[in-house]
Structure formats: structure tokens, C-alpha cells
PDB file of C-alpha atoms in Angstrom:
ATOM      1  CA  UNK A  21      81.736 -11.685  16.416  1.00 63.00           C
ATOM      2  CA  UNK A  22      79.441 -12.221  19.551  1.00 65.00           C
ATOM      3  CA  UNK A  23      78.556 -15.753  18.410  1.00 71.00           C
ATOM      4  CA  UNK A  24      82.578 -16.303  18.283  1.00 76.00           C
ATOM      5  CA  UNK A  25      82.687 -15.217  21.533  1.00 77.00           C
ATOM      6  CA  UNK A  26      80.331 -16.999  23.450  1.00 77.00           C
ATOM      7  CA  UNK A  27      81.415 -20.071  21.865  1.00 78.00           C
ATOM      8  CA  UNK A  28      84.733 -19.240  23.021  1.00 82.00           C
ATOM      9  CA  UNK A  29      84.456 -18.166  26.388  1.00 82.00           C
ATOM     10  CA  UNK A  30      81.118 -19.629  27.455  1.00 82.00           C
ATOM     11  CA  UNK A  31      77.525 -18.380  27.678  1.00 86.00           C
ATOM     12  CA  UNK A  32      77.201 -18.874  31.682  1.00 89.00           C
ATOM     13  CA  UNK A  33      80.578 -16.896  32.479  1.00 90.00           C
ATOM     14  CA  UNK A  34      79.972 -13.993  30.365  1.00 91.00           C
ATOM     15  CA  UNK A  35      76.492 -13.705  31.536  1.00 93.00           C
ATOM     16  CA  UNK A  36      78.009 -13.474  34.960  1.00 95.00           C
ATOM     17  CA  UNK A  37      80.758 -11.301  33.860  1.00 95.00           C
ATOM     18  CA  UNK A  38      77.546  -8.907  32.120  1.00 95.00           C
ATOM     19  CA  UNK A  39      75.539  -8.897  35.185  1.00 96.00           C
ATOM     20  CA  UNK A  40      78.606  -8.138  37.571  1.00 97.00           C
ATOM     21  CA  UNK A  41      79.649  -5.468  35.524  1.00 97.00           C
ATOM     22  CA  UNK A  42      76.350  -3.756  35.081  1.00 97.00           C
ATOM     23  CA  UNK A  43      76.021  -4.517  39.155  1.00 98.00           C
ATOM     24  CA  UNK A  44      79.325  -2.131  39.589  1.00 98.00           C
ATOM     25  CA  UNK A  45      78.274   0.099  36.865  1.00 98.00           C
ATOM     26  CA  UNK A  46      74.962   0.842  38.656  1.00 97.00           C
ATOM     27  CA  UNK A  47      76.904   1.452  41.829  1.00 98.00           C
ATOM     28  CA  UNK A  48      79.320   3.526  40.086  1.00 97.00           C
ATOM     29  CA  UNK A  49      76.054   5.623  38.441  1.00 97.00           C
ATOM     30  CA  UNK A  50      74.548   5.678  42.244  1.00 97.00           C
ATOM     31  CA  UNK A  51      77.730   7.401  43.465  1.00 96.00           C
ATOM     32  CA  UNK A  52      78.114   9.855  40.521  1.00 96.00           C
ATOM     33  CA  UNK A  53      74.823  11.093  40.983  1.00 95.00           C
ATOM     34  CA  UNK A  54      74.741  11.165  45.000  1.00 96.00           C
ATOM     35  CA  UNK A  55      78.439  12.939  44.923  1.00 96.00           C
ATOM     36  CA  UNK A  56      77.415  15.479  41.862  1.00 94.00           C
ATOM     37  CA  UNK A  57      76.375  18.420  43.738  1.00 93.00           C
ATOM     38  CA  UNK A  58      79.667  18.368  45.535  1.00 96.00           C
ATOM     39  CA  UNK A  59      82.110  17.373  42.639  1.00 96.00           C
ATOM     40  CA  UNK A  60      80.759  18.741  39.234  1.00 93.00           C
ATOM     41  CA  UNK A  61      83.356  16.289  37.702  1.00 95.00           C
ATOM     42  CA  UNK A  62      81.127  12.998  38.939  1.00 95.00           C
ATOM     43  CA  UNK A  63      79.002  13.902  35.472  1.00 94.00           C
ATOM     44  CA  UNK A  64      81.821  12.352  33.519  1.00 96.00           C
ATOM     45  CA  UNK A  65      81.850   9.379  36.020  1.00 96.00           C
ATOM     46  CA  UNK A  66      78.360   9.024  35.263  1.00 95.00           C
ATOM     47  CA  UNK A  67      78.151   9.100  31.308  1.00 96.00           C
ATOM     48  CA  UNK A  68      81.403   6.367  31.827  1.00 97.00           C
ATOM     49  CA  UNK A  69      79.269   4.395  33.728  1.00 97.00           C
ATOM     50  CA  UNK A  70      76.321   4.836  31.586  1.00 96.00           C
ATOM     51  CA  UNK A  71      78.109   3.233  28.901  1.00 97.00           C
ATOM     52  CA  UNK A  72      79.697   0.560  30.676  1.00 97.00           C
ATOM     53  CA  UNK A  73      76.503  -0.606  31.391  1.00 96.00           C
ATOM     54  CA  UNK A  74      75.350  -1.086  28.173  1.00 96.00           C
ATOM     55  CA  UNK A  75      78.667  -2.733  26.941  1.00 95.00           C
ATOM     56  CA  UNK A  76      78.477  -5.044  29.615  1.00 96.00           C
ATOM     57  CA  UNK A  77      74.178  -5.385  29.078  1.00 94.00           C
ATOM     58  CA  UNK A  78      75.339  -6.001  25.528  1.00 91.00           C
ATOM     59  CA  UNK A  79      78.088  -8.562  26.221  1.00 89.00           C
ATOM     60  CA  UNK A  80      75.965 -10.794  28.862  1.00 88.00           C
ATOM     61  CA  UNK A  81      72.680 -10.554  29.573  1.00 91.00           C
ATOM     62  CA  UNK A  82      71.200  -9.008  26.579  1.00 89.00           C
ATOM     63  CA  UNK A  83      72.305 -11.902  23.867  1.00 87.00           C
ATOM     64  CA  UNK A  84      72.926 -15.018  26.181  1.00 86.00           C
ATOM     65  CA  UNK A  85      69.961 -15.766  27.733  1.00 87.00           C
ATOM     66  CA  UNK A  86      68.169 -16.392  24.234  1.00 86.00           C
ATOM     67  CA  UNK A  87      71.276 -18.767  23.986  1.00 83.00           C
ATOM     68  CA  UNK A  88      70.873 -20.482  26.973  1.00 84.00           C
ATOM     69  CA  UNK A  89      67.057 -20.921  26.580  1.00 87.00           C
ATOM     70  CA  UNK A  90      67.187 -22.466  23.625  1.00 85.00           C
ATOM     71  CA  UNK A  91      69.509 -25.084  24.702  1.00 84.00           C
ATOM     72  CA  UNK A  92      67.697 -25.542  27.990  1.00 84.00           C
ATOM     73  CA  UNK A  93      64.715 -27.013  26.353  1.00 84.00           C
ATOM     74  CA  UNK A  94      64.421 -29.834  23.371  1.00 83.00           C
ATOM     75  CA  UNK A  95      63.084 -29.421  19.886  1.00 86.00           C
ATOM     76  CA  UNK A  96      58.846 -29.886  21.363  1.00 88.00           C
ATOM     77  CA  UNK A  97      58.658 -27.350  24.083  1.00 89.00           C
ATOM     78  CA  UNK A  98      61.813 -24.626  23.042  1.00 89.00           C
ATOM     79  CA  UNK A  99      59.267 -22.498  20.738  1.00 92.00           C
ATOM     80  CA  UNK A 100      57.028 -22.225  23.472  1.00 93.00           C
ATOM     81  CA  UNK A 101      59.893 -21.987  25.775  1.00 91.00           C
ATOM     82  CA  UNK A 102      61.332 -18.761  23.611  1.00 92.00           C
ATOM     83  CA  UNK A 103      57.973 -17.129  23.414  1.00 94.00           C
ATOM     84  CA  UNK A 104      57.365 -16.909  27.002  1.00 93.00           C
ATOM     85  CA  UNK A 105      61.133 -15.769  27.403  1.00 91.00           C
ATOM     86  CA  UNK A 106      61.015 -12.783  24.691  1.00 91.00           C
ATOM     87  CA  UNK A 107      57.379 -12.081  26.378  1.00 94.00           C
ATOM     88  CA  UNK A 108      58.914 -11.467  29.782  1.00 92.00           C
ATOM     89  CA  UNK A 109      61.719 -10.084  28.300  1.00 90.00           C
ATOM     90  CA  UNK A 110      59.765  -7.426  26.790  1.00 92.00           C
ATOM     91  CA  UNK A 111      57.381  -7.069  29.604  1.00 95.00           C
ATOM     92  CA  UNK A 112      60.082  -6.181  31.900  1.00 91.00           C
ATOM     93  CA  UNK A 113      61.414  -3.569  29.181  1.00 91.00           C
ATOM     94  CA  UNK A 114      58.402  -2.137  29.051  1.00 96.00           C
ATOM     95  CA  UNK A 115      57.701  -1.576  33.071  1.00 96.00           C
ATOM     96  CA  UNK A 116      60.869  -0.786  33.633  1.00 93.00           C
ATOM     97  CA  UNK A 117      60.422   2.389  30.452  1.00 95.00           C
ATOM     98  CA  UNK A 118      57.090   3.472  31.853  1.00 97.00           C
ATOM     99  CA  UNK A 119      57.746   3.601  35.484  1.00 96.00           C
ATOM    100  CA  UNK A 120      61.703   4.465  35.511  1.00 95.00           C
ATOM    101  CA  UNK A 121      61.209   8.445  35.245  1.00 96.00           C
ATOM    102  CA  UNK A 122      58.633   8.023  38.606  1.00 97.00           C
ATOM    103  CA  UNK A 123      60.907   5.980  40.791  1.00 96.00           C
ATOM    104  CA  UNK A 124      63.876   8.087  39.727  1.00 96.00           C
ATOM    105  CA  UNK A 125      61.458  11.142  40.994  1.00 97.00           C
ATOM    106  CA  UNK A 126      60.799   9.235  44.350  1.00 97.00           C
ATOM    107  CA  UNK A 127      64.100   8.144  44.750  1.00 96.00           C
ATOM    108  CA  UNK A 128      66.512  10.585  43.648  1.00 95.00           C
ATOM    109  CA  UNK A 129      70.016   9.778  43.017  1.00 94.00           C
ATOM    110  CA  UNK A 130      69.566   6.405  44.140  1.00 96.00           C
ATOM    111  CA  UNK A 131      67.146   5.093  41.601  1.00 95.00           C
ATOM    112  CA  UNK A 132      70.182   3.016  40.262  1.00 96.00           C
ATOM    113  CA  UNK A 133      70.834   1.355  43.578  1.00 96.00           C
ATOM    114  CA  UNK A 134      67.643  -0.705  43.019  1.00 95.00           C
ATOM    115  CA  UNK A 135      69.058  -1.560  39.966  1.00 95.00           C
ATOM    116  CA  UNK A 136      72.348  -2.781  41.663  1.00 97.00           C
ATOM    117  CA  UNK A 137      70.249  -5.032  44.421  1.00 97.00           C
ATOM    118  CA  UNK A 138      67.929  -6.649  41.335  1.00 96.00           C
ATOM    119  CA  UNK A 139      71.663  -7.200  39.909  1.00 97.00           C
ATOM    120  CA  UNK A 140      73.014  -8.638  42.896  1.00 98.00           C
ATOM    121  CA  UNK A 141      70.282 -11.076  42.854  1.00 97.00           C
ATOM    122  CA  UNK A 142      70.158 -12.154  39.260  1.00 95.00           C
ATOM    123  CA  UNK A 143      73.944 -12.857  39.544  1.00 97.00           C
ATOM    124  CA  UNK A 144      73.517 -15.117  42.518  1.00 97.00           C
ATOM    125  CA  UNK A 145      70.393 -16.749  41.128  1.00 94.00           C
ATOM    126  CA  UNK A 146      72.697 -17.383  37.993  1.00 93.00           C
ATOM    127  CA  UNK A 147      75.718 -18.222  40.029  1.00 94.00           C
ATOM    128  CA  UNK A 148      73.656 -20.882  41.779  1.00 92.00           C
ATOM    129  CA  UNK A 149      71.394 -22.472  39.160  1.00 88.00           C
ATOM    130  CA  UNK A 150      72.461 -21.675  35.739  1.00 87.00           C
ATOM    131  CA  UNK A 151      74.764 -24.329  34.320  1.00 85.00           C
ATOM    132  CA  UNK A 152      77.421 -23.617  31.329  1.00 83.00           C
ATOM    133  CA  UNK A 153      75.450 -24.800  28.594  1.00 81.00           C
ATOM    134  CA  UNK A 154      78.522 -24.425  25.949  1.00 80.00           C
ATOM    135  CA  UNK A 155      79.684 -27.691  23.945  1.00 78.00           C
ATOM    136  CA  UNK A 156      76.677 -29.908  26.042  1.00 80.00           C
ATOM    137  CA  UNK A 157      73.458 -31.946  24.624  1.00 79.00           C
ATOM    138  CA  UNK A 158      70.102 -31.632  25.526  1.00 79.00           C
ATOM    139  CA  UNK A 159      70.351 -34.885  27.530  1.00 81.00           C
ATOM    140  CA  UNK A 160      73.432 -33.744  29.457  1.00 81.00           C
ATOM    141  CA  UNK A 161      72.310 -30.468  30.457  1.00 79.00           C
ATOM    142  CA  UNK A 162      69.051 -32.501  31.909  1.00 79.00           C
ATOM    143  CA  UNK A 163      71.255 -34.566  33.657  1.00 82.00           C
ATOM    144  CA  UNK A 164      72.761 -31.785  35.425  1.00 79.00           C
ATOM    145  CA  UNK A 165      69.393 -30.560  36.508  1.00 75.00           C
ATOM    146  CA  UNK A 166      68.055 -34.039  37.487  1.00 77.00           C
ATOM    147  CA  UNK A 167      71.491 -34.668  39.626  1.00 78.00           C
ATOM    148  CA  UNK A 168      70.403 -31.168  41.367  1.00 69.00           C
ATOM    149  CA  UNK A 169      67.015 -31.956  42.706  1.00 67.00           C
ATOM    150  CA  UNK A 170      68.112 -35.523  43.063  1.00 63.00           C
ATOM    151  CA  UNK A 171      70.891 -34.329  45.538  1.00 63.00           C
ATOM    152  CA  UNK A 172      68.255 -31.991  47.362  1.00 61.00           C
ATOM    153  CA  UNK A 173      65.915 -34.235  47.618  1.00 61.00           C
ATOM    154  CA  UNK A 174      67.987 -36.818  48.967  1.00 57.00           C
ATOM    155  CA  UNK A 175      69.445 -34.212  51.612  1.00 57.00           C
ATOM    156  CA  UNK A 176      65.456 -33.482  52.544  1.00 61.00           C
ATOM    157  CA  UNK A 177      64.841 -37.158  53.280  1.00 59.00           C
ATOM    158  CA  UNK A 178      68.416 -37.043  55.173  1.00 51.00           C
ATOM    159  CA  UNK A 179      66.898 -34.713  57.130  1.00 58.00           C
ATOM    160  CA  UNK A 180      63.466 -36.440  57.768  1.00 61.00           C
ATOM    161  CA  UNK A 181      65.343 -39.464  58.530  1.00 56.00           C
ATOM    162  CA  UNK A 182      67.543 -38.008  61.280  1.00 56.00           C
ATOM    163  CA  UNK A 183      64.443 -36.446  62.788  1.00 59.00           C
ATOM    164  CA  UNK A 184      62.737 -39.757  63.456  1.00 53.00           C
ATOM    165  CA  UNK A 185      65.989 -41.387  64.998  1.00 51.00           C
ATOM    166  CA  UNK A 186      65.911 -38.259  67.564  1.00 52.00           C
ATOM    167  CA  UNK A 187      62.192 -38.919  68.199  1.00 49.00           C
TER     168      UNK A 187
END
């Protein structure tokens, strides 16, 4: 079912649609948890949250990034390319389980708004550089790249070249 669906609607927009719904789930947990002693109702808000954020973890970026990695590299470097990925992967899972119960002591209710900022910044990151990958070759997803630094490196020497003329 998940492989129909990211061949259906595309690995880059549900990854985007994943991290901006875990991004308003963690804002939704912040505010349950900040308004709770007030409105003893905000638990519910909470636990809805709670599992939004793993539908939406499980929907983006939990399965496509192993997609997009291994169509982001060709057939010498991917299994290298996949190691390093499921090592981060699981170096991040396991700093984030070993120091999550003492920055939730530090910060209080609000331990989910870091959560929301590192959100807001992997969706822009992925907004910005991640190209749909869905229905493309190797060699046309490295064009895509090459075009990018191509086009930045020709606005650098734009750049360079209009500060000589001023000179």
C-alpha cells in the first residue's frame, strides 16, 4: 500500500506533506501541554496530536527518504550511500531516545517546540533542494543537480563580474 502510494503521489510531496504535518502536530502538542493546567481537556488534544505525528512520521519522512536515497545515487556508491543514511538515521534515533526525557525536564511543556523549529527547517531544506525523484533516471536526476550549481555558480561569477566593472 505505501509503495502504491508514493508511486502515485510522489516521494518529494509526501515527504513535505509528512514533515509539515508533524511541524503542526508538534505545535499542536506544544499548546496542549502549555494550556493543560488551565483546560484539563488539552490532554485529549495532546494524545490527537501524538498520533498525528506518527501517521504523518509514517506517511513521509519515515519510508521516503530510503526511497529517495537510493535513487539519488547509481548502482557503485548507493550501498555506501544507504549505510551512511540508516547510520545517521539511527544515530539521531538514538540521541534523540537518550536525551529526550532531560530536555523535556529543562524545558517543560515546550520540549516539542524544538521539535517544530528542527521541522521547520527540514521542510525548507527539502522544499529547496530535494527534487521529485518519481518516474526519473539516475542521469536525469544528476542533471537537475548539475543545472543547480551550474546556475549558482554562474550567478557567483555574475557577481564577480559586476564588481570589477564598478572598480
Amino acid at each position: 500500500l505505501q509503495v502504491l502510494l508514493v508511486e502515485k503521489a510522489g516521494r518529494r510531496s509526501l515527504f513535505l506533506a509528512g514533515l509539515m504535518g508533524m511541524l503542526v502536530s508538534a505545535v499542536v502538542m506544544t499548546v496542549g501541554l502549555v494550556l493543560l493546567s488551565q483546560f484539563p481537556w488539552m490532554s485529549y488534544v495532546s494524545m490527537v496530536a501524538i498520533f498525528l505525528f506518527v501517521i504523518f512520521f509514517e506517511v513521509g519522512p519515515g519510508p521516503i527518504p530510503w526511497f529517495i536515497v537510493a535513487e539519488l545515487f547509481s548502482q557503485g556508491p548507493r550501498p555506501a550511500a544507504i549505510a551512511v543514511a540508516g547510520f545517521c538515521n539511527w544515530a539521531c534515533n538514538f540521541i534523540v531516545g537518550m536525551c529526550f526525557q532531560y530536555i523535556a525536564d529543562l524545558c517543560g511543556p515546550y520540549v516539542f517546540a524544538i521539535f517544530a523549529g528542527l521541522l521547520l527547517i527540514f521542510f525548507l531544506f527539502a522544499y529547496f533542494k530535494v527534487p521529485e525523484t518519481k518516474g526519473k533516471s539516475f542521469e536525469e536526476i544528476a542533471a537537475v543537480f548539475r543545472r543547480k550549481k551550474l546556475s549558482a555558480k554562474a550567478m557567483t561569477e555574475l557577481q564577480d563580474l559586476r564588481g570589477s566593472e564598478e572598480a
